Tab-separated table of C-alpha atoms in Angstrom:
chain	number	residue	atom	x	y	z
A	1	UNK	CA	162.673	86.273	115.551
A	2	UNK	CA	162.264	83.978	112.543
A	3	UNK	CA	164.596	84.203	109.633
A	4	UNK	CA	161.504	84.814	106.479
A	5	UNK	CA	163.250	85.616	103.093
A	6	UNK	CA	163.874	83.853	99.146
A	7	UNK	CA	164.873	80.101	98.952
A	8	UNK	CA	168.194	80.658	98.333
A	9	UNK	CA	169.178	83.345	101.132
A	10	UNK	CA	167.851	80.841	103.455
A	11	UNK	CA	169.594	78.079	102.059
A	12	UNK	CA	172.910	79.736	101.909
A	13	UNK	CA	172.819	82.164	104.717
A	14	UNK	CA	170.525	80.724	107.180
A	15	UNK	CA	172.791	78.644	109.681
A	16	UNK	CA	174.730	82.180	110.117
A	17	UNK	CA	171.183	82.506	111.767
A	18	UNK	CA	171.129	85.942	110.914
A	19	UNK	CA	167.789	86.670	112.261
A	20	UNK	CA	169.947	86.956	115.591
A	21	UNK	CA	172.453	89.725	114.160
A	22	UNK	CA	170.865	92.082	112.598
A	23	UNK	CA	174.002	93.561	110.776
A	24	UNK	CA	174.096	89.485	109.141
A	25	UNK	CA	171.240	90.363	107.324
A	26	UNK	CA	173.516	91.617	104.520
A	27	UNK	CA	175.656	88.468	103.869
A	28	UNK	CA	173.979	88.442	100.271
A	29	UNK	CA	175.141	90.169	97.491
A	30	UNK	CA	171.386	90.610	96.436
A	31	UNK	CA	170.028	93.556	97.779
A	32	UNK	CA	166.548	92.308	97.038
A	33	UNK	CA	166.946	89.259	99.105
A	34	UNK	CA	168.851	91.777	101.891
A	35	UNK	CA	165.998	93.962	102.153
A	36	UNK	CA	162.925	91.471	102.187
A	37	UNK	CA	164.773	89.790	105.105
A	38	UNK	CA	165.594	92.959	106.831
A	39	UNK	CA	161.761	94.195	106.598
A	40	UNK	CA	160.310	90.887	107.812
A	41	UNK	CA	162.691	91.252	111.168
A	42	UNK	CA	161.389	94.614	111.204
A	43	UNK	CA	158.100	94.215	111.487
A	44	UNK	CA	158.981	90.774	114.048
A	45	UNK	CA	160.677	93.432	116.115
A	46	UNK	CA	158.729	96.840	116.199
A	47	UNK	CA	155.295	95.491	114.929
A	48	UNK	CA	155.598	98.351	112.590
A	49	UNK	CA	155.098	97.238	108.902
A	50	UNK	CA	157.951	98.887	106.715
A	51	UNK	CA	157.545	100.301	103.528
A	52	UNK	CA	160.773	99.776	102.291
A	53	UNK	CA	164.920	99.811	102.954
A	54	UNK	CA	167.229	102.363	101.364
A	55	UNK	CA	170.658	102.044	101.768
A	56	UNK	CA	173.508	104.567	100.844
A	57	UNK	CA	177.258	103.922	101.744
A	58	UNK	CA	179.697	106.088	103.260
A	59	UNK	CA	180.549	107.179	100.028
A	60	UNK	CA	177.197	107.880	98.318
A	61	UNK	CA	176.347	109.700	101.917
A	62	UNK	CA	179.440	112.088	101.038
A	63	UNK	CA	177.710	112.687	97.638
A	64	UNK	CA	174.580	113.521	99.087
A	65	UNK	CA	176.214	116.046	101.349
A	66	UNK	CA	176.996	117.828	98.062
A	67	UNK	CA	173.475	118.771	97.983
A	68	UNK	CA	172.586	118.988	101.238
A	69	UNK	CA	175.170	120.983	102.749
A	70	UNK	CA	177.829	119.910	105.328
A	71	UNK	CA	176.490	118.291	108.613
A	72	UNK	CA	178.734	119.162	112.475
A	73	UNK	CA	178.661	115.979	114.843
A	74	UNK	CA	180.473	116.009	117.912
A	75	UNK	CA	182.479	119.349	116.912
A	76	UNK	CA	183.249	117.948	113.786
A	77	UNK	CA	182.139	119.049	110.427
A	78	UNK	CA	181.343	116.530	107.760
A	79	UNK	CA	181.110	117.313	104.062
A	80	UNK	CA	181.504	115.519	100.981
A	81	UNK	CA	185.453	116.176	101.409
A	82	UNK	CA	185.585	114.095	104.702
A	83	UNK	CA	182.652	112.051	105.345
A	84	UNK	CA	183.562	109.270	103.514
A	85	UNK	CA	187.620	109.103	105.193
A	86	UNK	CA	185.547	109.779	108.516
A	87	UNK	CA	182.794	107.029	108.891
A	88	UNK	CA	185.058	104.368	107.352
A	89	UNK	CA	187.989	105.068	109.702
A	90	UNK	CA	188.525	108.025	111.765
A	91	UNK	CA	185.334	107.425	113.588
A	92	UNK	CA	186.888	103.881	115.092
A	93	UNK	CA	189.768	106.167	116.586
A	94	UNK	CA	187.763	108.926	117.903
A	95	UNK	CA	185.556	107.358	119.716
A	96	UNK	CA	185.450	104.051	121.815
A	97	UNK	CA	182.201	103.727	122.888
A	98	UNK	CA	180.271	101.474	119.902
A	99	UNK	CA	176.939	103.399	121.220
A	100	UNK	CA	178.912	106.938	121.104
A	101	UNK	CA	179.736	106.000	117.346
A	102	UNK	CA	176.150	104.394	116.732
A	103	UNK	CA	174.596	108.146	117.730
A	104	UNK	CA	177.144	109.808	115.533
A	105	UNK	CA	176.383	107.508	112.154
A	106	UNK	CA	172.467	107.981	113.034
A	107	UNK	CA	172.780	111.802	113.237
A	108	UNK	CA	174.854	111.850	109.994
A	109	UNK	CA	172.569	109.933	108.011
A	110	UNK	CA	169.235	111.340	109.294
A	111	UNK	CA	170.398	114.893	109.285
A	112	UNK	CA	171.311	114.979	105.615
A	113	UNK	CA	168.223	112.346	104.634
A	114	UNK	CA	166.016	114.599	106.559
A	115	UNK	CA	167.138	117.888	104.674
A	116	UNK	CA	167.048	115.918	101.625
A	117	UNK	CA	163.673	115.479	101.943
A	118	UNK	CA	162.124	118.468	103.460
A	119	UNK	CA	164.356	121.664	101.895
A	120	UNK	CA	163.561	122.509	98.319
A	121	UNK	CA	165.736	120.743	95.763
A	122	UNK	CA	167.244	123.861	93.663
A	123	UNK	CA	168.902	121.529	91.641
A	124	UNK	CA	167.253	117.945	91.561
A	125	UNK	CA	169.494	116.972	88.017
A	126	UNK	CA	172.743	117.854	89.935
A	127	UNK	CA	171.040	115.172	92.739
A	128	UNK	CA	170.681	112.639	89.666
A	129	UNK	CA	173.809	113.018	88.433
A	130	UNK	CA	175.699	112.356	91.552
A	131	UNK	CA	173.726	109.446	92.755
A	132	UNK	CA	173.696	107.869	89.244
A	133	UNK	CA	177.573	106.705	89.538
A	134	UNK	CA	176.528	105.597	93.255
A	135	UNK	CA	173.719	103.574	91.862
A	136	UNK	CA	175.580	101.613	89.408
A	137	UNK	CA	178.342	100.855	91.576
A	138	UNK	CA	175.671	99.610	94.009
A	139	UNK	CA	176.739	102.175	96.438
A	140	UNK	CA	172.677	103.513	97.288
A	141	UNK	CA	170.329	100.919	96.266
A	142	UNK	CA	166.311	100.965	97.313
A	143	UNK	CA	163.480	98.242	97.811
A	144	UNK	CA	159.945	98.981	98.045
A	145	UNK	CA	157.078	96.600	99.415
A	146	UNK	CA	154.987	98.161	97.142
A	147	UNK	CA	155.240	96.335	93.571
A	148	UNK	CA	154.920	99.411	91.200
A	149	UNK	CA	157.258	101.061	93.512
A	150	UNK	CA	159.863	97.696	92.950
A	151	UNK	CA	158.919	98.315	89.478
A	152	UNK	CA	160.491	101.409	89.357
A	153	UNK	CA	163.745	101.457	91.583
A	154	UNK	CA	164.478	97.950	89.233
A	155	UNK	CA	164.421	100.073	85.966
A	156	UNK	CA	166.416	102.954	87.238
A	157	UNK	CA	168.737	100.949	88.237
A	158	UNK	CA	168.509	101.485	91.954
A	159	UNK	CA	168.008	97.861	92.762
A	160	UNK	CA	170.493	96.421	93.572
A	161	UNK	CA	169.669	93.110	92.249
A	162	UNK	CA	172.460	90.187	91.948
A	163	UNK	CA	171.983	89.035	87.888
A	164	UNK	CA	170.159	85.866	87.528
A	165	UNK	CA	172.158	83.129	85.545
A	166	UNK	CA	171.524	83.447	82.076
A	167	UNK	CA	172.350	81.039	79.245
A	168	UNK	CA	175.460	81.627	77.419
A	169	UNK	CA	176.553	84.079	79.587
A	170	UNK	CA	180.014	83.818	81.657
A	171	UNK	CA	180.079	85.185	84.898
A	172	UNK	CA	182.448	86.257	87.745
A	173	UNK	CA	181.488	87.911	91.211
A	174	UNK	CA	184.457	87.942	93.924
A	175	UNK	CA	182.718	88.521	97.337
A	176	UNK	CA	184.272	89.176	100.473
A	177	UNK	CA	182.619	89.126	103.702
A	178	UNK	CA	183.871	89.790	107.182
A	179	UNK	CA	184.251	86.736	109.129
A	180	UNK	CA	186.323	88.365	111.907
A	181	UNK	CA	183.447	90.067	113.323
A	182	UNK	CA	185.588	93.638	113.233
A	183	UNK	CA	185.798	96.648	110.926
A	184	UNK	CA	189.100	95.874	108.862
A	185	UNK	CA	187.888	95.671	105.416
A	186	UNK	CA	188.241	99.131	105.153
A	187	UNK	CA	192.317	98.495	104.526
A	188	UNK	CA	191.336	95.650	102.196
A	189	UNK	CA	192.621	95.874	98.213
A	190	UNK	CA	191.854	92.882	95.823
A	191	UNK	CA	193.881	91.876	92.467
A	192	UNK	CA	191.825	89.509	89.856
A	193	UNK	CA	192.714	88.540	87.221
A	194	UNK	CA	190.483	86.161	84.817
A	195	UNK	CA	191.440	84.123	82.218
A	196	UNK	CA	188.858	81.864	80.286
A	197	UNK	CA	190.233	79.560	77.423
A	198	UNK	CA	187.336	79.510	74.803
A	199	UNK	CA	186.924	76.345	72.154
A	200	UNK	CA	184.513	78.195	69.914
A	201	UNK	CA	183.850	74.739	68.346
A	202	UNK	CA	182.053	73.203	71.336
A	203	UNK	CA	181.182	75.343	73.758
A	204	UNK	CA	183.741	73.444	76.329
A	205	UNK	CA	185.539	76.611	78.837
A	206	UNK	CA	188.381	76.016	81.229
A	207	UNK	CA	189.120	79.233	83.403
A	208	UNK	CA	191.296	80.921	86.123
A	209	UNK	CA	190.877	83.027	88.784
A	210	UNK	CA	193.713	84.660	90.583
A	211	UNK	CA	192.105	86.909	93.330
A	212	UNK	CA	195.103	88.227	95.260
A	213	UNK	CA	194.332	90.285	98.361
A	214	UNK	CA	196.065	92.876	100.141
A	215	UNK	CA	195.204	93.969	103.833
A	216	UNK	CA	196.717	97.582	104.544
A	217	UNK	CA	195.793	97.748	108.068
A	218	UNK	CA	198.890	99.251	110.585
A	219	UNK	CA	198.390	96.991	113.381
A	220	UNK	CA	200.134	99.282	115.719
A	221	UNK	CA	198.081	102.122	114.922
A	222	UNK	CA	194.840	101.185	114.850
A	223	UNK	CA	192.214	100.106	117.910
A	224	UNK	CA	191.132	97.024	118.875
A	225	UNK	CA	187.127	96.935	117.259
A	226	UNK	CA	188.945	97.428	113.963
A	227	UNK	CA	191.536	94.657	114.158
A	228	UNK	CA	190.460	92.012	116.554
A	229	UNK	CA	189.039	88.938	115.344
A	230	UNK	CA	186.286	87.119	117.080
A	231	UNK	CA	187.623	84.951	119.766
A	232	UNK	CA	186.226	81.798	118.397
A	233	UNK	CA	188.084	82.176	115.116
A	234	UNK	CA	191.337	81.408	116.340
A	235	UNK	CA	192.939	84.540	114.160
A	236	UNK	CA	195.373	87.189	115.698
A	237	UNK	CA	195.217	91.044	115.871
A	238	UNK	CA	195.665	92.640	112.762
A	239	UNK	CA	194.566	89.369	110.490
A	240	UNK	CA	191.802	90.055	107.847
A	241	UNK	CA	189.685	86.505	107.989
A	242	UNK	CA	187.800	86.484	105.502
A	243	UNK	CA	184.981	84.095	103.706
A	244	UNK	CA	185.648	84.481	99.906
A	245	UNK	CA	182.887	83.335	97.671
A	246	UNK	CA	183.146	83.191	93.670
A	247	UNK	CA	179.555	82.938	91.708
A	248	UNK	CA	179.880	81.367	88.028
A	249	UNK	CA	177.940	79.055	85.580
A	250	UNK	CA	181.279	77.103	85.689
A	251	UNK	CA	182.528	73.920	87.499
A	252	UNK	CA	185.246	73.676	90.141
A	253	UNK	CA	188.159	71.810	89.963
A	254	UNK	CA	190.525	72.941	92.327
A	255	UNK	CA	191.579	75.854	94.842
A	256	UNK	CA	194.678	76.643	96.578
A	257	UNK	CA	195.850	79.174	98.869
A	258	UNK	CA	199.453	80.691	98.672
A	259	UNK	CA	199.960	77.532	96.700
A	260	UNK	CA	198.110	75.235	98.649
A	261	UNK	CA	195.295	73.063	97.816
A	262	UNK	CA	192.222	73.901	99.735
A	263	UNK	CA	188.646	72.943	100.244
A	264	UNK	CA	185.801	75.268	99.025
A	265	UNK	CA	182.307	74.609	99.695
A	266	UNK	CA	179.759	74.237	96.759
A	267	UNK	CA	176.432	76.020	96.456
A	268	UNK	CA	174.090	77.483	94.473
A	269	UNK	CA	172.712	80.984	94.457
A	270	UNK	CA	170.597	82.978	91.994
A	271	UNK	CA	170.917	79.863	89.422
A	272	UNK	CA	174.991	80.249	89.289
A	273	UNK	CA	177.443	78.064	91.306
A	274	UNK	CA	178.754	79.711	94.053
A	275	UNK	CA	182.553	78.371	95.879
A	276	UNK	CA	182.999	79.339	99.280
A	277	UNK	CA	185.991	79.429	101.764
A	278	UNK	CA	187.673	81.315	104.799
A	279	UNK	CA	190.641	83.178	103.804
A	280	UNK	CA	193.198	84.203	106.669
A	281	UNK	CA	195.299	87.511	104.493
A	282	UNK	CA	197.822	88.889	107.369
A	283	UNK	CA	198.634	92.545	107.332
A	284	UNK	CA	201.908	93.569	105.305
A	285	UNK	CA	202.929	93.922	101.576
A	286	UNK	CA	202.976	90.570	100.435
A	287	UNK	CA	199.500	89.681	99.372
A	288	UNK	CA	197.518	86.614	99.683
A	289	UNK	CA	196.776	84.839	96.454
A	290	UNK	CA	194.365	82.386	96.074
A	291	UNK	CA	193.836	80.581	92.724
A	292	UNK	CA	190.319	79.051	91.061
A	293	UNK	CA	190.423	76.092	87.992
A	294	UNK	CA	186.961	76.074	87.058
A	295	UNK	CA	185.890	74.134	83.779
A	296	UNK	CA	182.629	73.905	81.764
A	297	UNK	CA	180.382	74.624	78.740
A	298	UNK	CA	178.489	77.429	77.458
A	299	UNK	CA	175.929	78.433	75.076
A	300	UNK	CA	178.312	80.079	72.746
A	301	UNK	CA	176.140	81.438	69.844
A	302	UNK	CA	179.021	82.845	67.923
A	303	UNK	CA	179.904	84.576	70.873
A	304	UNK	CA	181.323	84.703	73.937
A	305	UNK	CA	179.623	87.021	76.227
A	306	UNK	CA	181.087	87.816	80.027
A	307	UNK	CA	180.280	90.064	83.138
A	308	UNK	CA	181.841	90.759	86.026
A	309	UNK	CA	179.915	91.850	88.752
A	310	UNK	CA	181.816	94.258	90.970
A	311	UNK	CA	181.207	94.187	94.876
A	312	UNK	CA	181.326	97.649	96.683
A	313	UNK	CA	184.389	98.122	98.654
A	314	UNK	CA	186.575	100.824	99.884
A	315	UNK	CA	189.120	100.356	97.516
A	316	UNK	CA	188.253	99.612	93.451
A	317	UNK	CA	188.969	95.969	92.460
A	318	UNK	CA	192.253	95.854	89.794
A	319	UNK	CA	191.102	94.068	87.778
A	320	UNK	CA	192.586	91.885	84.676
A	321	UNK	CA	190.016	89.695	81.858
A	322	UNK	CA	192.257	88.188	79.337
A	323	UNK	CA	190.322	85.714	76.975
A	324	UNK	CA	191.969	82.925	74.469
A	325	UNK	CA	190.840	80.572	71.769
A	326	UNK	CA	192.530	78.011	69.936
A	327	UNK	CA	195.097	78.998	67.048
A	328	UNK	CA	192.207	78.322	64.551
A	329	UNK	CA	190.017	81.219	65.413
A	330	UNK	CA	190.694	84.848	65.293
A	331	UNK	CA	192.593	85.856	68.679
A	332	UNK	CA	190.170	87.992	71.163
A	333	UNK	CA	191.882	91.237	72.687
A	334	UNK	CA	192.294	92.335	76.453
A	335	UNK	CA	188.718	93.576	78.209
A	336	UNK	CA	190.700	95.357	80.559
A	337	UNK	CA	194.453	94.828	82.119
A	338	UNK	CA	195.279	96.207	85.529
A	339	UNK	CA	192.388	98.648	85.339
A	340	UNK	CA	190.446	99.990	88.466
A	341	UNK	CA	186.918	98.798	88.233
A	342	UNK	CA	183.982	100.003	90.732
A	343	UNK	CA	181.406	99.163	88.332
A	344	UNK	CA	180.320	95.940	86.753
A	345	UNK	CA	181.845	94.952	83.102
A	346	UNK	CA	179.837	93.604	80.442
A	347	UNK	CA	181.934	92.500	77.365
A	348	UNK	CA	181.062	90.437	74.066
A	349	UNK	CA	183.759	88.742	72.058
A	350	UNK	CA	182.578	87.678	68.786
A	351	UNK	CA	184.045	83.898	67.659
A	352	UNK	CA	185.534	84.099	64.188
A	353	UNK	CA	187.185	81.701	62.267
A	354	UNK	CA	190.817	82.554	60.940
């Protein structure tokens, strides 16, 4: 198969050689730029043309069970109480056999997507207003082949697109992504906290990042496909290796790890800088923090606008955004502090002279 897809998936993502694993193909945080790569292997592989990709999560499948009605695999019966606990974890200790659990997840997902579409919807609102929350938090997103059909999922929000850099705006997106080659994110919790320093006067912005993460996973209690790491990664049992990227407009200075200066790589994606490195967070309390300077300028306006972009994960992101000018301008308060966050934050601080 050859890897077909936007400039900058194949820039970034391309020596992963995806094209070879098909469960690669979602490295990027831009579901766009997933699903146009998925569909081209796709067709490469079936010589079936596809029409398009939906994807729903565990927990946007347990929403959908709401409507469709519980579904019994294997003796067990799945509804919107349990699915989500059960395909994230409790599947990995029930069954061994990858191809045992690869029936199970197919049956799941087709059974309710099939009801979905052929039973009579007595309620289609109640279907919107579950799957709205999903759709913002990225947890079911759609992509059509079919440009008016694009069109559409893109202005009901059921994209899934990664924002394109836009002038004057600050951005943050923390993105993990397995490198272990196992199923432990699923006991991974992240702390960030962000803390730009605003000079109003010029534009100039010096930030920090604190992204401390947390892995949850009982070594002793849990199988091998969920804790080992790929042999070639030198990591032991129980070890969440991870490759951490960070997207902003800004500039990188330096990164450590537990306190340690360490090398990121640079890149660019979607017209923001992106920093990249492998993270090793052993299991246990203690947390591993890792720590971005980043410096720069931005199009200020009288204002300083800022998103983060959240990343869908098991457990919500605590997150922290604490902004700060110099003692000549009015002080800016708090976005958040210590708040769960599972869908992306868009604040404006207006700049105002004391």
């Amino acid at each position: 198969r050859t890897l077909v897809g936007p400039d900058d998936y194949l820039l970034r993502y391309g020596r992963l050689h995806p094209e070879d694993q098909l469960q690669d193909v979602t490295l990027s945080p831009d579901f766009p730029s997933v699903a146009t790569v998925f569909e081209s292997l796709y067709e490469q592989s079936t010589g079936t043309t596809a029409d398009g990709m939906i994807v729903l999560d565990p927990y946007a499948l347990a929403e959908l069970l709401r409507i469709t009605g519980p579904v019994t695999v294997d003796g067990v019966q799945l509804d919107e109480s349990n699915a989500a606990e059960f395909l994230l974890r409790t599947q990995y200790a029930a069954y061994d056999d990858r191809e045992v659990r690869g029936d199970v997840l197919d049956e799941v997902a087709r059974t309710a997507f099939d009801r979905l579409l052929t039973n009579r919807l007595n309620d289609p609102a109640r279907l919107v207003r579950l799957m709205a929350p999903m759709a913002a938090q990225r947890r079911v997103m759609a992509h059509s082949t079919d440009p008016a059909e694009q069109a559409f999922f893109e202005a009901i929000g059921l994209s899934g697109a990664f924002p394109p850099a836009t002038s004057g705006l600050d951005l943050l997106a923390v993105t993990n992504q397995n490198a272990g080659n196992n199923k432990i994110d699923a006991y991974l919790r992240r702390e960030i906290r962000y803390e730009p320093q605003i000079d109003p006067a010029t534009g100039a912005v010096t930030a920090t990042v604190r992204v401390t993460l947390y892995n949850d996973a009982q070594v002793d209690a849990l199988p091998d496909y969920v804790i080992a790491n790929r042999p070639d990664s030198g990591q032991p049992y129980g070890v969440n290796w991870t490759w951490l990227s960070v997207h902003t407009p800004l500039v990188l200075d330096t990164v450590t790890v537990g306190g340690t200066p360490m090398p990121a790589e640079p890149q660019r994606e979607f017209g923001w800088n992106v920093y990249a490195l492998n993270v090793a967070v052993p299991p246990g309390p203690q947390g591993t923090e890792i720590t971005f300077s980043l410096r720069g300028g931005l199009d200020l306006d009288g204002a300083y606008r800022f998103r983060y972009q959240t990343q869908p994960l098991v457990h919500p992101d605590v997150l922290t955004v604490v902004p700060s000018v110099p003692a000549e301008w009015a002080p800016l308060e708090p976005a958040i502090v210590d708040a769960p966050t599972v869908e992306p934050l868009d604040v404006r601080w207006d700049l105002t002279p004391r």
